[in-house]
Short mmCIF file of C-alpha atoms in Angstrom, two decimals:
data_model
loop_
_atom_site.label_atom_id
_atom_site.label_comp_id
_atom_site.label_asym_id
_atom_site.label_seq_id
_atom_site.Cartn_x
_atom_site.Cartn_y
_atom_site.Cartn_z
CA UNK A 109 9.34 -7.76 32.42
CA UNK A 110 11.82 -10.08 34.11
CA UNK A 111 11.05 -13.21 36.10
CA UNK A 112 11.98 -11.52 39.36
CA UNK A 113 9.73 -8.60 38.58
CA UNK A 114 6.87 -11.03 37.94
CA UNK A 115 7.49 -12.94 41.15
CA UNK A 116 7.54 -9.77 43.21
CA UNK A 117 4.44 -8.36 41.54
CA UNK A 118 2.32 -8.92 44.67
CA UNK A 119 4.06 -6.05 46.39
CA UNK A 120 1.45 -5.63 49.11
CA UNK A 121 1.76 -7.07 52.60
CA UNK A 122 -0.16 -10.22 51.77
CA UNK A 123 0.91 -13.18 49.69
CA UNK A 124 -0.62 -13.03 46.24
CA UNK A 125 -0.88 -16.16 44.10
CA UNK A 126 0.14 -15.73 40.45
CA UNK A 127 -2.79 -15.31 38.08
CA UNK A 128 -3.34 -14.95 34.37
CA UNK A 129 -0.88 -12.06 34.13
CA UNK A 130 2.07 -14.49 34.09
CA UNK A 131 1.03 -15.46 30.54
CA UNK A 132 0.80 -11.85 29.43
CA UNK A 133 3.98 -10.86 27.65
CA UNK A 134 4.21 -7.59 25.77
CA UNK A 135 6.40 -6.96 22.73
CA UNK A 136 10.08 -7.76 23.36
CA UNK A 137 11.18 -4.43 21.84
CA UNK A 138 8.98 -2.10 23.85
CA UNK A 139 9.92 1.07 21.98
CA UNK A 140 10.41 -0.68 18.68
CA UNK A 141 8.49 0.05 15.47
CA UNK A 142 4.80 -0.81 15.27
CA UNK A 143 5.31 -3.57 12.73
CA UNK A 144 7.38 -5.50 15.29
CA UNK A 145 4.59 -5.64 17.87
CA UNK A 146 3.83 -9.28 17.10
CA UNK A 147 7.32 -10.23 18.33
CA UNK A 148 6.54 -11.36 21.88
CA UNK A 149 8.08 -14.05 24.04
CA UNK A 150 5.68 -16.84 22.87
CA UNK A 151 6.42 -16.00 19.22
CA UNK A 152 10.13 -16.08 19.96
CA UNK A 153 9.75 -19.55 21.51
CA UNK A 154 7.77 -20.82 18.49
CA UNK A 155 10.48 -19.55 16.13
CA UNK A 156 13.22 -21.09 18.27
CA UNK A 157 11.41 -24.45 18.44
CA UNK A 158 10.93 -24.48 14.66
CA UNK A 159 14.61 -23.61 14.15
CA UNK A 160 15.74 -26.36 16.54
CA UNK A 161 13.64 -28.96 14.68
CA UNK A 162 14.90 -27.79 11.27
CA UNK A 163 18.58 -27.65 12.28
CA UNK A 164 18.40 -30.95 14.15
CA UNK A 165 16.73 -32.76 11.23
CA UNK A 166 19.16 -31.19 8.79
CA UNK A 167 22.20 -32.30 10.79
CA UNK A 168 20.78 -35.76 11.45
CA UNK A 169 19.24 -36.68 8.10
CA UNK A 170 20.78 -34.22 5.64
CA UNK A 171 23.76 -36.40 4.76
CA UNK A 172 22.99 -39.91 6.07
CA UNK A 173 25.78 -42.47 6.31
CA UNK A 174 25.33 -46.23 6.26
CA UNK A 175 27.13 -46.42 9.61
CA UNK A 176 25.54 -43.59 11.65
CA UNK A 177 27.81 -41.22 13.53
CA UNK A 178 27.19 -38.35 15.97
CA UNK A 179 23.91 -36.50 15.51
CA UNK A 180 22.61 -39.12 13.09
CA UNK A 181 22.56 -41.64 15.96
CA UNK A 182 20.31 -39.41 18.02
CA UNK A 183 18.17 -38.65 14.97
CA UNK A 184 17.64 -42.33 14.24
CA UNK A 185 16.62 -43.10 17.81
CA UNK A 186 14.13 -40.21 17.65
CA UNK A 187 12.84 -41.39 14.27
CA UNK A 188 12.40 -44.96 15.54
CA UNK A 189 10.53 -43.71 18.60
CA UNK A 190 7.92 -41.91 16.48
CA UNK A 191 7.75 -44.67 13.86
CA UNK A 192 7.41 -47.67 16.18
CA UNK A 193 5.28 -46.04 18.89
CA UNK A 194 3.01 -43.79 16.80
CA UNK A 195 3.10 -44.22 13.03
CA UNK A 196 3.14 -47.99 12.55
CA UNK A 197 0.72 -49.03 15.34
CA UNK A 198 -1.77 -46.30 14.30
CA UNK A 199 -1.49 -46.20 10.52
CA UNK A 200 -0.24 -49.71 9.72
CA UNK A 201 1.41 -49.95 6.32
CA UNK A 202 0.65 -46.29 5.57
CA UNK A 203 2.70 -45.33 8.62
CA UNK A 204 6.05 -44.78 6.90
CA UNK A 205 4.49 -42.47 4.32
CA UNK A 206 3.23 -40.18 7.10
CA UNK A 207 6.50 -40.12 9.06
CA UNK A 208 7.70 -36.66 7.86
CA UNK A 209 4.53 -35.03 9.15
CA UNK A 210 4.34 -36.98 12.40
CA UNK A 211 8.06 -36.59 13.16
CA UNK A 212 8.05 -32.83 12.72
CA UNK A 213 4.74 -32.42 14.60
CA UNK A 214 6.02 -34.42 17.56
CA UNK A 215 9.32 -32.56 17.91
CA UNK A 216 7.85 -29.14 17.17
CA UNK A 217 5.26 -29.59 19.94
CA UNK A 218 7.82 -31.21 22.25
CA UNK A 219 10.29 -28.32 21.97
CA UNK A 220 7.55 -25.73 22.42
CA UNK A 221 6.42 -27.57 25.55
CA UNK A 222 9.92 -28.04 26.94
CA UNK A 223 10.50 -24.29 26.72
CA UNK A 224 8.46 -24.25 29.94
CA UNK A 225 11.35 -25.68 31.95
CA UNK A 226 14.28 -24.16 30.03
CA UNK A 227 15.85 -21.40 32.15
CA UNK A 228 15.33 -17.85 30.82
CA UNK A 229 12.59 -18.95 28.38
CA UNK A 230 10.42 -20.61 31.07
CA UNK A 231 7.11 -20.38 29.23
CA UNK A 232 5.59 -23.26 27.27
CA UNK A 233 4.55 -21.60 23.99
CA UNK A 234 1.61 -24.01 23.82
CA UNK A 235 0.12 -22.42 26.95
CA UNK A 236 -1.16 -19.74 24.57
CA UNK A 237 -4.25 -21.31 23.03
CA UNK A 238 -3.63 -19.84 19.57
CA UNK A 239 -0.75 -22.23 18.94
CA UNK A 240 -2.56 -25.53 19.75
CA UNK A 241 -5.56 -24.23 17.76
CA UNK A 242 -3.46 -23.75 14.63
CA UNK A 243 -1.86 -27.19 14.98
CA UNK A 244 -5.19 -28.91 15.67
CA UNK A 245 -6.83 -27.03 12.79
CA UNK A 246 -4.14 -28.25 10.40
CA UNK A 247 -4.77 -31.86 11.46
CA UNK A 248 -8.55 -31.33 11.29
CA UNK A 249 -8.53 -29.88 7.77
CA UNK A 250 -6.23 -32.66 6.64
CA UNK A 251 -8.58 -35.23 8.20
CA UNK A 252 -11.62 -33.79 6.39
CA UNK A 253 -9.76 -33.51 3.08
CA UNK A 254 -8.39 -37.06 3.22
CA UNK A 255 -11.72 -38.49 4.36
CA UNK A 256 -13.65 -36.90 1.51
CA UNK A 257 -10.93 -37.80 -0.98
CA UNK A 258 -10.70 -41.46 0.06
CA UNK A 259 -14.32 -42.25 0.93
CA UNK A 260 -16.27 -39.69 -1.08
CA UNK A 261 -18.30 -36.81 0.37
CA UNK A 262 -21.40 -38.90 1.05
CA UNK A 263 -19.46 -42.02 1.96
CA UNK A 264 -17.32 -40.18 4.52
CA UNK A 265 -20.28 -38.80 6.46
CA UNK A 266 -22.16 -42.08 6.07
CA UNK A 267 -19.24 -43.96 7.57
CA UNK A 268 -19.06 -41.51 10.47
CA UNK A 269 -22.78 -41.45 11.26
CA UNK A 270 -23.90 -44.96 10.36
CA UNK A 271 -21.33 -47.57 11.36
CA UNK A 272 -22.77 -50.85 10.04
CA UNK A 273 -23.95 -53.78 12.17
CA UNK A 274 -26.17 -52.11 14.75
CA UNK A 275 -29.94 -52.31 15.34
CA UNK A 276 -31.83 -49.73 13.26
CA UNK A 277 -33.38 -47.86 16.20
CA UNK A 278 -29.96 -47.18 17.71
CA UNK A 279 -28.96 -44.97 14.79
CA UNK A 280 -31.47 -42.35 15.95
CA UNK A 281 -29.24 -41.68 18.96
CA UNK A 282 -25.91 -42.70 17.52
CA UNK A 283 -25.88 -40.63 14.31
CA UNK A 284 -26.05 -37.16 15.90
CA UNK A 285 -23.63 -38.11 18.68
CA UNK A 286 -21.07 -39.49 16.24
CA UNK A 287 -21.40 -36.49 13.95
CA UNK A 288 -21.01 -34.08 16.87
CA UNK A 289 -18.04 -35.90 18.39
CA UNK A 290 -16.16 -36.31 15.11
CA UNK A 291 -16.80 -33.03 13.34
CA UNK A 292 -17.12 -30.54 16.21
CA UNK A 293 -15.63 -31.93 19.42
CA UNK A 294 -12.54 -33.57 17.89
CA UNK A 295 -10.59 -30.45 16.89
CA UNK A 296 -11.83 -28.69 20.03
CA UNK A 297 -10.58 -31.32 22.50
CA UNK A 298 -7.44 -31.87 20.44
CA UNK A 299 -6.41 -28.24 20.95
CA UNK A 300 -7.77 -27.83 24.49
CA UNK A 301 -5.96 -30.95 25.77
CA UNK A 302 -2.53 -29.63 24.86
CA UNK A 303 -3.31 -26.06 25.89
CA UNK A 304 -4.86 -26.86 29.27
CA UNK A 305 -2.07 -29.22 30.32
CA UNK A 306 0.62 -26.66 29.60
CA UNK A 307 -1.44 -23.83 31.08
CA UNK A 308 -2.13 -25.71 34.33
CA UNK A 309 1.43 -26.96 34.59
CA UNK A 310 2.95 -23.53 34.15
CA UNK A 311 0.54 -22.05 36.69
CA UNK A 312 1.47 -24.77 39.23
CA UNK A 313 5.22 -24.23 38.89
CA UNK A 314 4.74 -20.47 39.08
CA UNK A 315 2.60 -20.86 42.19
CA UNK A 316 5.17 -22.91 44.12
CA UNK A 317 8.02 -20.68 42.93
CA UNK A 318 6.10 -17.63 44.17
CA UNK A 319 5.51 -19.30 47.53
CA UNK A 320 9.23 -20.02 47.89
CA UNK A 321 10.21 -16.51 46.81
CA UNK A 322 7.68 -14.81 49.07
CA UNK A 323 8.35 -16.78 52.25
CA UNK A 324 12.11 -17.21 51.89
CA UNK A 325 13.21 -13.93 50.30
CA UNK A 326 10.53 -11.26 50.58
CA UNK A 327 9.02 -11.91 54.01
CA UNK A 328 11.37 -14.23 55.87
CA UNK A 329 9.87 -15.14 59.25
CA UNK A 330 10.67 -18.14 61.51
CA UNK A 331 7.16 -19.55 60.97
CA UNK A 332 6.98 -18.83 57.26
CA UNK A 333 10.38 -20.36 56.47
CA UNK A 334 8.92 -23.87 56.67
CA UNK A 335 6.22 -23.01 54.13
CA UNK A 336 8.82 -21.42 51.89
CA UNK A 337 10.99 -24.53 52.07
CA UNK A 338 8.05 -26.73 51.09
CA UNK A 339 7.34 -24.38 48.18
CA UNK A 340 10.99 -24.56 47.12
CA UNK A 341 11.07 -28.36 47.18
CA UNK A 342 7.70 -28.58 45.41
CA UNK A 343 9.03 -26.31 42.65
CA UNK A 344 11.76 -28.87 41.95
CA UNK A 345 9.34 -31.81 42.12
CA UNK A 346 6.77 -30.08 39.89
CA UNK A 347 9.46 -29.17 37.36
CA UNK A 348 10.41 -32.83 37.06
CA UNK A 349 6.74 -33.78 36.77
CA UNK A 350 6.21 -31.09 34.14
CA UNK A 351 9.01 -32.50 31.96
CA UNK A 352 7.14 -35.81 32.05
CA UNK A 353 3.77 -34.22 31.27
CA UNK A 354 5.22 -32.08 28.48
CA UNK A 355 6.72 -35.10 26.74
CA UNK A 356 3.55 -37.14 27.27
CA UNK A 357 1.31 -34.41 25.85
CA UNK A 358 3.51 -33.98 22.77
CA UNK A 359 3.32 -37.76 22.31
CA UNK A 360 -0.46 -37.87 22.79
CA UNK A 361 -0.96 -34.96 20.40
CA UNK A 362 0.93 -36.85 17.68
CA UNK A 363 -0.81 -40.13 18.55
CA UNK A 364 -4.24 -38.53 18.17
CA UNK A 365 -3.23 -36.79 14.93
CA UNK A 366 -2.19 -40.19 13.54
CA UNK A 367 -5.40 -41.79 14.76
CA UNK A 368 -7.54 -39.05 13.15
CA UNK A 369 -5.65 -39.40 9.86
CA UNK A 370 -6.15 -43.16 9.98
CA UNK A 371 -9.90 -42.78 10.52
CA UNK A 372 -10.02 -40.78 7.27
CA UNK A 373 -7.83 -43.13 5.26
CA UNK A 374 -9.90 -46.21 6.06
CA UNK A 375 -13.47 -46.44 7.28
CA UNK A 376 -12.99 -48.20 10.61
CA UNK A 377 -16.00 -50.04 12.09
CA UNK B 175 -26.21 -12.59 55.53
CA UNK B 176 -28.34 -14.33 52.94
CA UNK B 177 -28.93 -17.22 55.33
CA UNK B 178 -30.33 -14.87 57.96
CA UNK B 179 -33.15 -13.43 55.89
CA UNK B 180 -34.23 -16.49 53.89
CA UNK B 181 -34.05 -20.12 54.79
CA UNK B 182 -31.01 -21.32 52.86
CA UNK B 183 -30.16 -25.00 53.12
CA UNK B 184 -26.64 -24.81 51.72
CA UNK B 185 -24.62 -21.93 50.39
CA UNK B 186 -21.61 -21.98 48.09
CA UNK B 187 -19.09 -19.28 48.79
CA UNK B 188 -15.59 -18.58 47.62
CA UNK B 189 -14.30 -19.03 44.11
CA UNK B 190 -16.97 -20.79 42.03
CA UNK B 191 -14.35 -21.69 39.43
CA UNK B 192 -12.50 -23.94 41.87
CA UNK B 193 -15.76 -25.58 42.95
CA UNK B 194 -16.61 -26.21 39.30
CA UNK B 195 -13.19 -27.70 38.67
CA UNK B 196 -13.62 -30.01 41.66
CA UNK B 197 -16.94 -31.24 40.25
CA UNK B 198 -15.48 -31.62 36.76
CA UNK B 199 -12.63 -33.74 38.10
CA UNK B 200 -14.85 -36.45 39.66
CA UNK B 201 -15.88 -38.26 36.48
CA UNK B 202 -12.54 -38.17 34.69
CA UNK B 203 -10.85 -39.20 37.97
CA UNK B 204 -12.91 -42.38 38.07
CA UNK B 205 -12.38 -42.91 34.34
CA UNK B 206 -8.61 -42.52 34.45
CA UNK B 207 -8.48 -44.89 37.43
CA UNK B 208 -10.42 -47.53 35.51
CA UNK B 209 -8.30 -47.11 32.38
CA UNK B 210 -4.95 -47.50 34.11
CA UNK B 211 -6.21 -50.21 36.48
CA UNK B 212 -7.50 -52.33 33.62
CA UNK B 213 -4.47 -51.48 31.50
CA UNK B 214 -2.02 -52.69 34.14
CA UNK B 215 -4.11 -55.81 34.63
CA UNK B 216 -4.08 -56.48 30.90
CA UNK B 217 -0.29 -56.04 30.77
CA UNK B 218 0.09 -58.42 33.74
CA UNK B 219 -1.97 -61.04 31.93
CA UNK B 220 -0.33 -60.64 28.53
CA UNK B 221 3.11 -59.03 28.88
CA UNK B 222 3.91 -59.74 25.22
CA UNK B 223 1.23 -57.24 24.15
CA UNK B 224 2.60 -54.46 26.39
CA UNK B 225 3.23 -52.00 23.55
CA UNK B 226 -0.23 -52.26 22.03
CA UNK B 227 -1.92 -52.07 25.43
CA UNK B 228 0.13 -49.13 26.62
CA UNK B 229 -0.61 -47.19 23.46
CA UNK B 230 -4.37 -47.79 23.69
CA UNK B 231 -4.20 -46.97 27.41
CA UNK B 232 -2.67 -43.55 26.65
CA UNK B 233 -5.26 -42.92 23.93
CA UNK B 234 -8.12 -43.65 26.33
CA UNK B 235 -6.45 -41.62 29.05
CA UNK B 236 -6.14 -38.60 26.73
CA UNK B 237 -9.80 -38.79 25.71
CA UNK B 238 -11.00 -39.07 29.32
CA UNK B 239 -8.71 -36.41 30.70
CA UNK B 240 -10.04 -33.82 28.22
CA UNK B 241 -13.24 -33.48 30.28
CA UNK B 242 -11.38 -32.49 33.44
CA UNK B 243 -9.22 -30.05 31.48
CA UNK B 244 -12.25 -28.37 29.95
CA UNK B 245 -13.60 -27.97 33.48
CA UNK B 246 -10.32 -26.32 34.41
CA UNK B 247 -10.23 -23.92 31.47
CA UNK B 248 -13.88 -22.82 31.31
CA UNK B 249 -13.78 -20.67 34.51
CA UNK B 250 -10.88 -18.69 33.03
CA UNK B 251 -12.67 -18.16 29.73
CA UNK B 252 -16.16 -17.55 31.05
CA UNK B 253 -15.81 -14.87 33.71
#
């Protein structure tokens, strides 16, 4: 299934907006063996993103010099960005110890997101909900484990449900809400936030691209050309906006992961 | 056709999912406006704390925005 084939899929006489089918990619090797069925475009993007992070980190930090040169320069700027904007403000003096995890999470998510604007790939892998779910689940399990390890099983839930210094009657309402929001809603919103942003963004770009393709190439009429031109310009504008949103969502995902880890390391309140 | 037989005050037609998303966007819209408005004000008052304020601003923005996004996703999931 090529991009052109997808864009022209509304082959009737009326314009058809792209729907959920633009996320539906079959196996890359259509007639390949059955054990290769998992190898679809999203999986390919995940593998590529992981490889890019590994190779980049290897080249940048594998053989560090006192005076940085070449890739190490870029690597150090990237490292400082995560350390000074995420790790240290969120985790304080524990921040540097968590840098390997936060650095790789940030760039893994960032590259998977940016695949949405890379020509040929043009699909953010995180717009498939399975991938944010796995990432959020990893952070969630780590949060539970660290919380129980550092505060004790009873102490952890006591700190969540009964933050000290409030009138007694308030705990009747507060305890269930806090429990619900920390244990159930946290991993849910953590995954949904990343997924929905990428999903909506990809749908928007695809919509404007389809408008441009339909009105400028498929059914070129004097009246429709204006609409097609607007669609074409909006595709460019939305692509720029998507690059911003993709970076911001990768950043926010890492920021929240750090904040969840911090809430387990120390009882805040 | 429904309005003809019974006395209907208001009828919702079209894609219910888009109507639901519109409703879901009201609250978070107000919330995000408040967060960035107050955040910019705080930065204007204390520019030396810009980094801390910006970071907390993004955190609050992410938590608020989740509601609107859930409203966007639910119609696709629940058909």
